Amino acid sequence: MQTMLLTTVLCFALLFFGSVSGQVSYTIPEEMDTGALLGNIAHDLGLDTKRFISGKARIYTRDSGEYVELNRNRGVLLVKERIDREALCKKTTPCALHFQIILENPMEFYSVTVQITDINDNPPTFEGEKTEFKISESAVIGSKFVLERAVDLDVGTNDLQRYELEPTDNFGLKLHSKTDGHKNVEMVLQKPLDREKQEQINLVLTAVDGGDPQMSGTMQIVITVLDVNDNAPVFTQQTYKATVTENSPKGTAVATVKALDADQGSNSKITYSITNTLDDVRKLFNINGENGKITLIENIDFEESRNFQVNLRASDDGGLTDSCKLIIDVTDVNDNKPEINIMSKSNVIPENAELNTVVTIIHIEDKDIGDNGKVHCFITENTEFTLKSSSNNFYSLMTDSELDRERASEYNITVSCSDEGVPSLSSSVTLTLQISDVNDNAPVFDRSLYEAYIVENNTPGLSIFTVKATDADWKQNARVSYILDDSSVNGVPVSSYVSVSADSGVIHAVRSLDYEQIKDFQFRVKAQDGGSPPLSSNVTVKILIQDQNDNPPQILYPVQTGGSVVAEMVPRSADVGYLVTKVVAVDVDSGQNAWLSYKLQKATDRALFEVGLQNGEIRTIRQVTDKDVVKQRLTVIVEDNGQPSRSATVIVNVAVADSFPEVLSEFTDSPHDKEYNDMLTFYLVLALAVVSFLFITCLVVIISVKIYRWRQSRILYHSNLPVIPYYPPRYSDTLGTGTLQHVYNYEVCRTTDSRKSDCNFGTAGSQNVLIMDPSSTGTMQRIQSDKSILDQPDSPIEIYRWRQSRILFHSKLPVIPYYPPRYSDTLGTGTLQHVYNYEVCRTTDSRKSDCKFGTAGSQNVLIMDPSSTGTIQRIQSDKSILDQPDSPLEVSYLKLT
């Protein structure tokens, strides 16, 4: 039945919404099933459902219980759990749920009100199933007896509407409507009672509500008829009023009520009682049954109940009663601090966030009323943020100025809220906000110009000094790399002088520097951070090269000649201090390394001359006499001031004479000329001995070659070993012609013991052809071009021609290839970077083959006829390769069949 009633109410419930200043209202009946549709919030707010998903839409409610849930995907509100209007609001009307819909990115919120309408799901209920009255039989017609009121938790038309009393033989019902909307029910005596006829009367009181279908509750009334008590108690007031302050201590007197009874004796004794049912009145208040004093027995909280109605009854011993009510108003005390609720907040924002960027949305609530509930919020100490009230009790914390992470990377923002009560109560909350870094700072060098010194002749790789740049940003944005800018010093890239470490900024010298070539140079170093995009800055670095004493003094005058003798003349009449000459020297070093001092090291007569220490002037220190020899020889040493010092010496010849013939006679027969003649004779004898030795050596070599050739022919004549072609490294066959990029001599020879074979190409200018006749069994021919190679000295071809034919005819030993060093195959062409000798030899035990290349200049082609059994041809072109320098030697090797 309850389900049918719920369905009927849902069908006729008015479902509507309104949107004013971001607010939406719905009206639903109570007791809706879990999961039932409450409303299409996305449509009602004019938002797309995708916004609910991207904005992470959620419901914010301060209460602990959540009756409504949000379906983001559909954008609808659903019933999360059954809503009991009576449990939620009791008798308060209207009954509504209040919550907010929060969206992020950007932050938005909308207020939603869901009004809960009542359904007739509660019948009227009496506190007790039975009540008893003792009524005197002398009670007059019209006597009233206050009955217990039924309580219906529903409101409106579903609330209690009427009472019914059965049977109605003696009593009837009378309802009194109160200003508060409640109805007091009284039982009125309509017919006199007769205890002798009926001592006890049983009645049934029925309470009926106005719901559809109607619901009712009953209570049994038992009346005991007494004898003669014809005056009922009467309260002095029908309505009493009192005020009590919340949080008053227990036992506080609230009010005192009084009733009067005209009877005497026991019939005038009045008993007071509280008749409230189904509420908390009897839990909070107590009445003294004898004197009517009402006291507080529990603490009262204004935020829970602002007023109370206490229903009182006065009864005498005769069972007559009267009723009244006590209205108790609760006075608010400022006992609640403002509550600060964080609805949504950002923990991190970038330092380049725009002004008025919302950081946090907070909701403020104070349960007190009046001035006690008026709240003001503010922030202190942070001028970068401001707190603005967006609507009633809602505040937005937003940026008020530009942020700079390098100035402040974290903010602790304290939001304080205080009410206007006396004394004022306040509360606060601290929000921690991190500022994320943006690459907005370029690296900064600690100096605007660097100057460094390095001593010349340094070791390459020496660390000169370090540049340092700092970046105020964070992490990757603050990681600095150092780069050497492209520039040149005297036309040479600066990178050939110095290098910079990308990580540490250490500048190293790439090569040894010479002060005499370059005294200083400058370049720029760029510091670049790791941001995106990267920022950079430059600084100029100046390197000053310090001189080292690495150059000795150089004598400019007097000039030292090899054979002739130059002398300064000093007349015999020269006085003391006579300037003979001046030694002039320079030092290419600088500073103290170039400070020169002159000293007289040796002298024929030390007592006659002196040298100026600073100017190098040679002067006499005494009067020249006739006894002084004509030829004076002075050795002057010039030293610089370096550490250690370097020096140079010069010999100054001085002639002490008054005339030139005197000087000439002195220097004509000099021991030097005699010594020179002796040396010349020695060199002539030595040259004659060397020529004789070379002539004898040549004769011995020629005779040895003749003997060797005869022995070799005998060895090859009886040899049955075949000749296997040898392919040198870096050799390739290009269009049938093997090429070697340079010119070589090649020797082939064979001895009795070692089976050695040498092939020798002659010097530049010779051009020969060795032809192996295919029809023969091993004969090698040599065809010479118009220009005879015998015209060239030391031509080797004629020497081994006869030998070669004998070698190739009788040789059966295979030639095993040997590869010379530094040989590589380049683009299909074998190359040797330099000129080598290459040997091919063969021994009984080692099978060793050597091929020796001689000097550059010869150009030959060795051709092995594939149809023959071992004939090798050599063809010489008409044009000498001497016409082209470094002409490559072309050699072609073909395998013997």
Short mmCIF file of C-alpha atoms in Angstrom, two decimals, residues 179-569:
data_model
loop_
_atom_site.label_atom_id
_atom_site.label_comp_id
_atom_site.label_asym_id
_atom_site.label_seq_id
_atom_site.Cartn_x
_atom_site.Cartn_y
_atom_site.Cartn_z
CA THR A 179 -2.40 30.09 17.04
CA ASP A 180 0.49 27.75 16.31
CA GLY A 181 -1.74 25.62 14.11
CA HIS A 182 -2.15 22.77 16.57
CA LYS A 183 -5.55 21.55 17.83
CA ASN A 184 -6.31 20.68 21.45
CA VAL A 185 -8.91 17.99 21.90
CA GLU A 186 -11.26 18.07 24.85
CA MET A 187 -13.80 15.56 26.04
CA VAL A 188 -17.04 17.36 27.07
CA LEU A 189 -19.58 15.85 29.37
CA GLN A 190 -22.90 15.86 27.57
CA LYS A 191 -24.97 13.72 29.93
CA PRO A 192 -24.72 13.50 33.73
CA LEU A 193 -22.87 10.56 35.14
CA ASP A 194 -24.35 8.10 37.53
CA ARG A 195 -21.80 6.01 39.35
CA GLU A 196 -24.49 3.66 40.47
CA LYS A 197 -25.51 2.86 36.91
CA GLN A 198 -22.08 2.77 35.38
CA GLU A 199 -18.99 2.98 37.53
CA GLN A 200 -16.54 2.66 34.59
CA ILE A 201 -16.96 3.90 31.03
CA ASN A 202 -14.70 2.73 28.16
CA LEU A 203 -14.32 5.03 25.17
CA VAL A 204 -12.18 4.87 22.00
CA LEU A 205 -10.57 8.08 20.72
CA THR A 206 -9.63 7.91 17.03
CA ALA A 207 -7.28 10.43 15.32
CA VAL A 208 -7.63 10.68 11.55
CA ASP A 209 -5.28 12.53 9.10
CA GLY A 210 -6.14 14.07 5.73
CA GLY A 211 -4.01 11.89 3.50
CA ASP A 212 -5.18 9.81 0.62
CA PRO A 213 -5.71 7.12 1.66
CA GLN A 214 -6.40 8.24 5.18
CA MET A 215 -4.51 6.87 8.13
CA SER A 216 -5.59 6.82 11.76
CA GLY A 217 -4.58 5.96 15.30
CA THR A 218 -6.58 5.06 18.39
CA MET A 219 -6.34 5.35 22.14
CA GLN A 220 -8.58 3.77 24.80
CA ILE A 221 -10.10 6.06 27.42
CA VAL A 222 -11.09 4.50 30.75
CA ILE A 223 -13.33 6.68 32.94
CA THR A 224 -13.84 5.89 36.58
CA VAL A 225 -16.85 7.70 38.01
CA LEU A 226 -16.25 9.32 41.43
CA ASP A 227 -18.38 11.00 43.81
CA VAL A 228 -18.91 14.80 43.96
CA ASN A 229 -15.96 16.93 42.78
CA ASP A 230 -17.67 19.69 40.96
CA ASN A 231 -14.82 22.30 40.57
CA ALA A 232 -11.96 21.77 38.19
CA PRO A 233 -8.53 23.43 38.52
CA VAL A 234 -8.07 26.59 36.43
CA PHE A 235 -4.66 28.00 35.29
CA THR A 236 -4.12 31.65 35.88
CA GLN A 237 -3.03 32.00 32.22
CA GLN A 238 -3.77 29.95 29.18
CA THR A 239 -0.35 30.79 27.69
CA TYR A 240 2.84 31.37 29.63
CA LYS A 241 6.03 32.73 28.05
CA ALA A 242 9.63 32.36 29.21
CA THR A 243 13.15 32.88 27.92
CA VAL A 244 16.19 30.75 28.55
CA THR A 245 19.75 31.28 27.37
CA GLU A 246 21.41 28.43 25.50
CA ASN A 247 24.09 26.56 27.36
CA SER A 248 22.38 27.44 30.69
CA PRO A 249 23.41 25.05 33.42
CA LYS A 250 21.16 22.22 34.52
CA GLY A 251 18.67 23.13 37.21
CA THR A 252 18.09 26.62 35.87
CA ALA A 253 14.50 27.75 36.69
CA VAL A 254 12.67 28.57 33.52
CA ALA A 255 9.14 29.52 34.72
CA THR A 256 6.43 28.74 37.29
CA VAL A 257 2.79 28.07 36.44
CA LYS A 258 -0.15 28.15 38.83
CA ALA A 259 -3.69 26.75 38.82
CA LEU A 260 -6.56 27.40 41.28
CA ASP A 261 -9.31 25.03 42.48
CA ALA A 262 -12.42 26.32 44.27
CA ASP A 263 -12.93 23.08 46.07
CA GLN A 264 -11.67 22.39 49.53
CA GLY A 265 -9.93 19.55 51.10
CA SER A 266 -8.44 16.86 48.99
CA ASN A 267 -10.50 17.94 46.01
CA SER A 268 -8.53 21.16 45.86
CA LYS A 269 -5.09 19.53 45.84
CA ILE A 270 -3.59 20.19 42.39
CA THR A 271 -0.94 18.13 40.64
CA TYR A 272 1.05 19.61 37.73
CA SER A 273 2.41 17.58 34.80
CA ILE A 274 3.84 17.96 31.28
CA THR A 275 1.73 16.34 28.60
CA ASN A 276 4.09 16.70 25.57
CA THR A 277 4.54 13.55 23.58
CA LEU A 278 6.84 12.41 20.79
CA ASP A 279 9.29 15.29 21.23
CA ASP A 280 12.23 16.16 23.43
CA VAL A 281 10.43 18.53 25.81
CA ARG A 282 10.20 16.11 28.72
CA LYS A 283 13.90 15.26 28.19
CA LEU A 284 14.88 18.91 28.54
CA PHE A 285 12.38 20.29 31.08
CA ASN A 286 10.87 19.08 34.34
CA ILE A 287 7.95 20.46 36.35
CA ASN A 288 7.50 20.20 40.08
CA GLY A 289 4.13 18.47 40.47
CA GLU A 290 3.33 20.36 43.63
CA ASN A 291 4.36 23.96 42.95
CA GLY A 292 4.42 24.11 39.12
CA LYS A 293 8.09 25.20 38.89
CA ILE A 294 9.67 24.29 35.56
CA THR A 295 13.44 23.71 35.54
CA LEU A 296 16.08 22.78 32.96
CA ILE A 297 17.39 19.25 33.20
CA GLU A 298 19.59 19.16 30.06
CA ASN A 299 21.69 21.65 28.07
CA ILE A 300 19.89 23.56 25.37
CA ASP A 301 21.51 24.33 22.01
CA PHE A 302 20.04 27.25 20.12
CA GLU A 303 21.37 25.86 16.84
CA GLU A 304 19.21 22.75 17.29
CA SER A 305 15.97 24.30 18.63
CA ARG A 306 15.21 27.98 18.93
CA ASN A 307 11.94 27.63 20.90
CA PHE A 308 9.90 25.06 22.76
CA GLN A 309 6.18 24.64 23.57
CA VAL A 310 5.52 22.89 26.85
CA ASN A 311 1.98 21.55 27.29
CA LEU A 312 0.98 21.59 30.97
CA ARG A 313 -1.90 19.98 32.85
CA ALA A 314 -3.29 20.66 36.33
CA SER A 315 -5.29 17.84 37.96
CA ASP A 316 -7.06 17.67 41.26
CA ASP A 317 -7.73 14.54 43.23
CA GLY A 318 -11.24 14.47 41.86
CA GLY A 319 -9.91 13.94 38.39
CA LEU A 320 -10.78 17.39 37.12
CA THR A 321 -8.12 19.01 34.97
CA ASP A 322 -7.15 22.14 33.14
CA SER A 323 -4.46 22.75 30.57
CA CYS A 324 -2.19 25.57 29.36
CA LYS A 325 0.97 25.97 27.39
CA LEU A 326 4.39 27.46 28.09
CA ILE A 327 6.31 29.04 25.17
CA ILE A 328 10.04 29.01 25.89
CA ASP A 329 12.28 31.09 23.60
CA VAL A 330 15.98 30.18 23.51
CA THR A 331 18.39 33.09 23.45
CA ASP A 332 21.43 32.68 21.19
CA VAL A 333 24.92 32.87 22.66
CA ASN A 334 27.99 33.37 20.48
CA ASP A 335 29.31 29.88 21.11
CA ASN A 336 30.12 28.79 17.56
CA LYS A 337 33.24 29.71 15.66
CA PRO A 338 32.98 30.31 11.94
CA GLU A 339 33.53 27.07 10.03
CA ILE A 340 35.87 27.29 7.04
CA ASN A 341 35.28 24.58 4.46
CA ILE A 342 37.65 24.11 1.50
CA MET A 343 35.48 23.40 -1.51
CA SER A 344 38.23 23.23 -4.12
CA LYS A 345 41.85 24.27 -4.26
CA SER A 346 44.99 24.18 -6.38
CA ASN A 347 48.22 23.08 -4.75
CA VAL A 348 50.53 24.25 -7.56
CA ILE A 349 50.23 27.15 -10.01
CA PRO A 350 52.83 28.42 -12.52
CA GLU A 351 54.64 31.63 -11.83
CA ASN A 352 53.30 33.15 -15.05
CA ALA A 353 49.69 32.68 -13.99
CA GLU A 354 47.41 35.53 -15.06
CA LEU A 355 45.97 38.02 -12.62
CA ASN A 356 42.73 37.04 -10.86
CA THR A 357 43.46 33.33 -11.29
CA VAL A 358 41.27 31.46 -8.79
CA VAL A 359 43.38 29.35 -6.46
CA THR A 360 40.88 28.18 -3.85
CA ILE A 361 37.13 28.37 -3.22
CA ILE A 362 36.04 28.26 0.42
CA HIS A 363 32.65 28.23 2.14
CA ILE A 364 32.08 29.93 5.49
CA GLU A 365 29.30 28.99 7.93
CA ASP A 366 28.46 30.20 11.43
CA LYS A 367 25.58 28.46 13.20
CA ASP A 368 24.84 31.49 15.33
CA ILE A 369 22.38 34.18 14.21
CA GLY A 370 22.32 37.95 14.13
CA ASP A 371 25.59 39.63 14.82
CA ASN A 372 26.91 36.37 16.21
CA GLY A 373 26.50 34.83 12.75
CA LYS A 374 27.88 37.68 10.65
CA VAL A 375 31.33 36.60 9.44
CA HIS A 376 34.10 38.55 7.77
CA CYS A 377 37.15 36.83 6.22
CA PHE A 378 40.51 38.27 5.31
CA ILE A 379 44.11 37.24 4.59
CA THR A 380 47.26 38.78 6.00
CA GLU A 381 50.89 39.16 5.00
CA ASN A 382 50.43 38.09 1.36
CA THR A 383 49.95 41.03 -0.97
CA GLU A 384 50.12 38.73 -4.02
CA PHE A 385 46.69 37.27 -3.25
CA THR A 386 43.28 38.62 -2.43
CA LEU A 387 40.09 37.17 -0.98
CA LYS A 388 36.85 38.08 -2.72
CA SER A 389 33.31 37.20 -1.75
CA SER A 390 31.62 35.66 -4.77
CA SER A 391 28.22 35.07 -3.12
CA ASN A 392 26.68 34.59 0.30
CA ASN A 393 29.28 32.92 2.55
CA PHE A 394 31.41 31.89 -0.47
CA TYR A 395 34.91 33.30 -0.97
CA SER A 396 37.41 32.95 -3.80
CA LEU A 397 41.13 33.21 -3.17
CA MET A 398 42.80 34.57 -6.30
CA THR A 399 46.05 36.13 -7.46
CA ASP A 400 46.29 39.89 -7.08
CA SER A 401 49.72 40.53 -8.59
CA GLU A 402 52.37 38.84 -10.71
CA LEU A 403 54.14 35.88 -9.16
CA ASP A 404 57.85 35.20 -9.26
CA ARG A 405 59.11 31.79 -8.16
CA GLU A 406 62.61 33.17 -7.80
CA ARG A 407 61.31 35.63 -5.21
CA ALA A 408 59.01 33.18 -3.43
CA SER A 409 58.65 29.51 -4.36
CA GLU A 410 55.98 28.73 -1.76
CA TYR A 411 53.24 30.65 -0.04
CA ASN A 412 51.57 29.82 3.25
CA ILE A 413 48.34 31.77 3.01
CA THR A 414 46.38 32.11 6.23
CA VAL A 415 42.66 32.82 5.85
CA SER A 416 41.11 34.17 9.05
CA CYS A 417 37.37 34.54 9.66
CA SER A 418 35.72 36.22 12.67
CA ASP A 419 32.12 36.93 13.60
CA GLU A 420 30.62 40.10 15.12
CA GLY A 421 29.64 38.51 18.41
CA VAL A 422 30.73 39.79 21.80
CA PRO A 423 33.24 38.47 22.43
CA SER A 424 34.09 37.77 18.81
CA LEU A 425 35.01 34.23 17.82
CA SER A 426 37.33 33.46 14.96
CA SER A 427 38.93 30.58 13.12
CA SER A 428 41.63 30.31 10.50
CA VAL A 429 43.09 27.89 7.99
CA THR A 430 46.50 27.89 6.33
CA LEU A 431 46.77 27.03 2.67
CA THR A 432 50.11 25.95 1.21
CA LEU A 433 50.61 26.93 -2.42
CA GLN A 434 53.62 25.87 -4.51
CA ILE A 435 54.78 28.10 -7.38
CA SER A 436 56.03 26.05 -10.34
CA ASP A 437 59.00 27.33 -12.30
CA VAL A 438 58.91 28.90 -15.77
CA ASN A 439 62.10 29.51 -17.70
CA ASP A 440 62.06 33.30 -17.39
CA ASN A 441 65.63 33.93 -16.20
CA ALA A 442 68.71 33.80 -18.40
CA PRO A 443 72.02 32.65 -16.88
CA VAL A 444 74.00 35.51 -15.32
CA PHE A 445 77.79 35.54 -15.12
CA ASP A 446 79.34 36.63 -11.85
CA ARG A 447 81.46 39.16 -13.75
CA SER A 448 80.82 41.42 -16.70
CA LEU A 449 84.37 40.84 -18.00
CA TYR A 450 86.86 38.11 -17.20
CA GLU A 451 90.61 38.59 -17.33
CA ALA A 452 92.97 35.70 -16.86
CA TYR A 453 96.71 35.32 -17.03
CA ILE A 454 98.69 32.43 -18.41
CA VAL A 455 102.44 32.03 -18.65
CA GLU A 456 103.69 31.36 -22.14
CA ASN A 457 105.02 27.96 -23.17
CA ASN A 458 102.23 26.34 -21.20
CA THR A 459 101.37 22.65 -21.47
CA PRO A 460 98.44 21.97 -23.88
CA GLY A 461 95.31 21.16 -21.91
CA LEU A 462 96.30 23.37 -18.98
CA SER A 463 93.32 24.74 -17.03
CA ILE A 464 93.46 28.55 -17.22
CA PHE A 465 90.49 29.59 -15.09
CA THR A 466 86.76 29.06 -14.67
CA VAL A 467 83.80 31.14 -15.76
CA LYS A 468 80.70 30.85 -13.61
CA ALA A 469 77.12 31.68 -14.44
CA THR A 470 74.07 31.14 -12.25
CA ASP A 471 70.43 30.79 -13.23
CA ALA A 472 67.72 31.84 -10.81
CA ASP A 473 65.32 29.24 -12.25
CA TRP A 474 64.91 25.69 -10.93
CA LYS A 475 65.99 22.20 -11.97
CA GLN A 476 66.32 21.80 -15.75
CA ASN A 477 65.64 25.50 -16.33
CA ALA A 478 68.64 26.31 -14.12
CA ARG A 479 71.06 23.80 -15.64
CA VAL A 480 73.77 25.91 -17.31
CA SER A 481 75.93 24.79 -20.22
CA TYR A 482 78.92 26.75 -21.48
CA ILE A 483 79.60 27.21 -25.19
CA LEU A 484 82.56 28.86 -26.89
CA ASP A 485 81.34 31.40 -29.45
CA ASP A 486 82.78 31.12 -32.94
CA SER A 487 85.38 33.83 -33.45
CA SER A 488 88.94 34.16 -34.67
CA VAL A 489 92.22 35.48 -33.37
CA ASN A 490 94.52 36.81 -36.07
CA GLY A 491 92.57 34.81 -38.63
CA VAL A 492 92.78 31.58 -36.63
CA PRO A 493 89.66 30.11 -34.95
CA VAL A 494 89.68 30.78 -31.25
CA SER A 495 88.87 27.10 -30.69
CA SER A 496 92.47 26.32 -31.69
CA TYR A 497 93.64 28.39 -28.72
CA VAL A 498 91.22 27.54 -25.93
CA SER A 499 88.30 25.24 -25.13
CA VAL A 500 85.57 25.45 -22.50
CA SER A 501 84.03 22.61 -20.51
CA ALA A 502 80.30 22.55 -21.18
CA ASP A 503 79.42 21.49 -17.63
CA SER A 504 81.94 23.19 -15.38
CA GLY A 505 82.92 26.29 -17.39
CA VAL A 506 86.62 25.48 -17.01
CA ILE A 507 88.66 27.06 -19.82
CA HIS A 508 91.62 25.03 -21.03
CA ALA A 509 94.51 26.00 -23.28
CA VAL A 510 94.42 23.90 -26.43
CA ARG A 511 98.01 24.57 -27.40
CA SER A 512 101.17 26.14 -26.09
CA LEU A 513 101.13 29.94 -26.35
CA ASP A 514 104.03 32.18 -27.25
CA TYR A 515 104.17 35.66 -25.82
CA GLU A 516 106.40 36.84 -28.65
CA GLN A 517 103.70 35.86 -31.20
CA ILE A 518 100.56 36.97 -29.36
CA LYS A 519 100.39 38.94 -26.16
CA ASP A 520 96.65 38.78 -25.50
CA PHE A 521 93.41 37.81 -27.14
CA GLN A 522 89.75 37.78 -26.19
CA PHE A 523 86.70 35.73 -27.00
CA ARG A 524 83.12 35.28 -25.85
CA VAL A 525 81.61 32.46 -23.85
CA LYS A 526 77.88 31.80 -23.96
CA ALA A 527 76.01 30.38 -20.96
CA GLN A 528 72.80 28.62 -21.96
CA ASP A 529 70.23 27.06 -19.67
CA GLY A 530 68.25 23.84 -20.24
CA GLY A 531 64.83 25.45 -20.54
CA SER A 532 62.52 25.27 -23.51
CA PRO A 533 63.12 27.55 -25.26
CA PRO A 534 66.60 28.01 -23.80
CA LEU A 535 67.84 31.39 -22.59
CA SER A 536 71.46 32.48 -22.78
CA SER A 537 73.87 35.30 -22.02
CA ASN A 538 77.41 36.11 -23.14
CA VAL A 539 80.53 37.35 -21.44
CA THR A 540 83.84 38.53 -22.81
CA VAL A 541 86.96 36.70 -21.66
CA LYS A 542 90.36 38.29 -22.11
CA ILE A 543 93.47 36.13 -21.89
CA LEU A 544 96.70 37.93 -21.06
CA ILE A 545 99.84 35.95 -21.85
CA GLN A 546 102.68 36.50 -19.41
CA ASP A 547 106.20 36.53 -20.68
CA GLN A 548 108.70 33.84 -19.77
CA ASN A 549 112.39 34.26 -20.09
CA ASP A 550 112.72 31.93 -23.06
CA ASN A 551 114.78 34.15 -25.40
CA PRO A 552 118.44 35.06 -24.88
CA PRO A 553 119.68 38.54 -25.70
CA GLN A 554 120.57 39.17 -29.35
CA ILE A 555 123.70 41.18 -30.21
CA LEU A 556 123.01 43.84 -32.83
CA TYR A 557 126.38 45.57 -32.68
CA PRO A 558 129.19 44.88 -33.19
CA VAL A 559 128.30 42.46 -35.98
CA GLN A 560 130.20 39.20 -35.76
CA THR A 561 131.66 38.16 -39.16
CA GLY A 562 133.04 34.79 -40.10
CA GLY A 563 136.37 35.52 -41.76
CA SER A 564 137.28 39.15 -41.52
CA VAL A 565 138.43 40.86 -38.37
CA VAL A 566 136.77 44.14 -37.41
CA ALA A 567 138.53 46.20 -34.80
CA GLU A 568 137.82 49.45 -33.06
CA MET A 569 140.72 51.89 -33.00
#
